Amino acid sequence: MPKYARLKGTQDILPVEQPYWEHLRMRVAEIARAYGFERIDTPIFELTELFNRGVGDATDIVEKEMYAFKDRGGNEIALRPEFTAGVMRAYIENGMQVLPKPVKLYSIGPIFRHEQPQAGRYRQFHQFNAEILGVQDPLADLEIMLLAWDIYDSLGFQSLAFQVHSTGCPICRPQYVSLLAEHYRAHADAICDDCKRRVAVNPLRVLDCKQPQCQPIIAGAPKMLEHLCGECAAHFTKLRGYLEHLGKPHTINPRLVRGLDYYTKTVFEVWAEGIGAQAAVCGGGRYDGLIELLGGHPTPGVGFAAGMERAVMVMQAQHIAVPPLPAPLVFIAFLGDATARHAAQLLRALRQAGLGAQIAMGGSLRSQLRQADKSAARFTLIVGEDEIAQDVVTLRDMATGEQETAPLNGVAQTIVERLG
Ligand code: AMP
């Protein structure tokens, strides 16, 4: 057993897995930029209070999962358990409210939640996140959903599906919530302890309870969609119309909720096949009350957060090929101590000429050539004493196995020529 092990729920992302991560990050950035989203990076930690308000006191995230602590200055701070609250804080604090609307932002980075770890569920994980601020029309919901969809689609994900729902607004939701609470009170004996608590503090959340005993109660519960106000119903119908027009498969999922007052109207998830129970790769929705709640001017918003570990799991489960990461073009091997400084000089010259190069770190020529093979370099240069005496080196093309003698001074040029 090693003396130190990684903490429960954390992962090392080793070099062999990096091609998946790099490919995913590149795709996110390329497509987000092509769709008019600008990148924003906010701190990994913020005042705990921001998340209490911005995520909600009554959510599992805030109640049970936040890495919150007092720092050495006595400030109550927390590692971010999601992006949106921090991005909204930055939007307000940096005066971005005066920018022409919509403001379209994306972020990539680590997220922390003290959850029970399992496959696809970790305590430190990564998300890419996007937000559109300042647009009330469901066209913004569509745009945010298409961004998520097109990223997965461009990665080659098979069997993508949208799950959609509406959670109403402060006008229609309270009435629905009292009907729901009434239904639950009538079945108080049958529901789980968590739901007994949820009915009191965050009633919509009973709908996504996973306990078997609660399933028949959920099935018999009143449906939010039957209780939407005119505006919310029209918003949902319009969004569905857009999705249908674009031929995007979507399932109405009456159990999909965000149980807080400032989340409004649309909620959605993207599901992908191949990763078992944790099928949701992305979740999002509209939060028209959030910016105001955090002290900004009333501004509608819609966004999503997407798990990157789960996206990598899908890539692997669906056998999606990813390009290898670029390796140095040239590997330099050398024979004996006397040639080491010539080899080091050559290394510098190649790098200055803009060619990626690395050098063997000692060992027999045989072991150096093995390293060269492993390095995936296209060319190996062999520097020997006899060659140095004649101002030449041996240049081996690793793809064809062909070997030639090249002038020491013009070797960068020779390599460029051989590359065509
Ligand atoms: P949420 O912020 O809870 O709506 O989650 C958004 C997405 O982040 C989910 O669809 C998952 O892909 C991912 N995700 C959420 N929690 C975790 C976790 N503990 N570990 C890994 N991925 C997660």
CSV table of C-alpha atoms and ligand atoms in Angstrom, one decimal, residues 113 115 120-122 125 127 258 280-283 305-307 310, ligand 1:
chain,number,residue,atom,x,y,z
A,113,ARG,CA,-19.6,18.2,-3.9
A,115,GLU,CA,-21.6,13.2,-2.5
A,120,GLY,CA,-20.0,8.7,-12.7
A,121,ARG,CA,-20.4,10.5,-9.4
A,122,TYR,CA,-17.4,12.1,-7.7
A,125,PHE,CA,-15.4,16.5,-10.9
A,127,GLN,CA,-18.2,20.7,-15.8
A,258,ARG,CA,-35.4,22.4,-10.0
A,280,ALA,CA,-27.6,12.5,-17.6
A,281,VAL,CA,-24.6,14.1,-19.2
A,282,CYS,CA,-26.0,17.6,-19.0
A,283,GLY,CA,-28.7,19.4,-17.0
A,305,ALA,CA,-24.0,22.4,-16.7
A,306,ALA,CA,-22.4,19.3,-18.2
A,307,GLY,CA,-20.3,16.7,-16.5
A,310,ARG,CA,-19.4,11.4,-17.8
B,1,AMP,P1,-26.1,19.5,-11.9
B,1,AMP,O1,-25.3,20.7,-11.7
B,1,AMP,O2,-26.4,18.7,-10.7
B,1,AMP,O3,-27.4,19.8,-12.7
B,1,AMP,O4,-25.3,18.5,-12.8
B,1,AMP,C1,-25.0,18.8,-14.2
B,1,AMP,C2,-24.2,17.6,-14.7
B,1,AMP,O5,-23.0,17.5,-14.0
B,1,AMP,C3,-24.9,16.3,-14.6
B,1,AMP,O6,-25.7,16.0,-15.7
B,1,AMP,C4,-23.7,15.4,-14.6
B,1,AMP,O7,-23.2,15.1,-15.9
B,1,AMP,C5,-22.6,16.2,-13.9
B,1,AMP,N1,-22.5,15.8,-12.5
B,1,AMP,C6,-23.3,16.2,-11.4
B,1,AMP,N2,-22.8,15.8,-10.3
B,1,AMP,C7,-21.7,15.0,-10.5
B,1,AMP,C8,-20.8,14.3,-9.7
B,1,AMP,N3,-20.9,14.2,-8.4
B,1,AMP,N4,-19.8,13.6,-10.4
B,1,AMP,C9,-19.7,13.7,-11.7
B,1,AMP,N5,-20.5,14.4,-12.5
B,1,AMP,C10,-21.5,15.0,-11.9
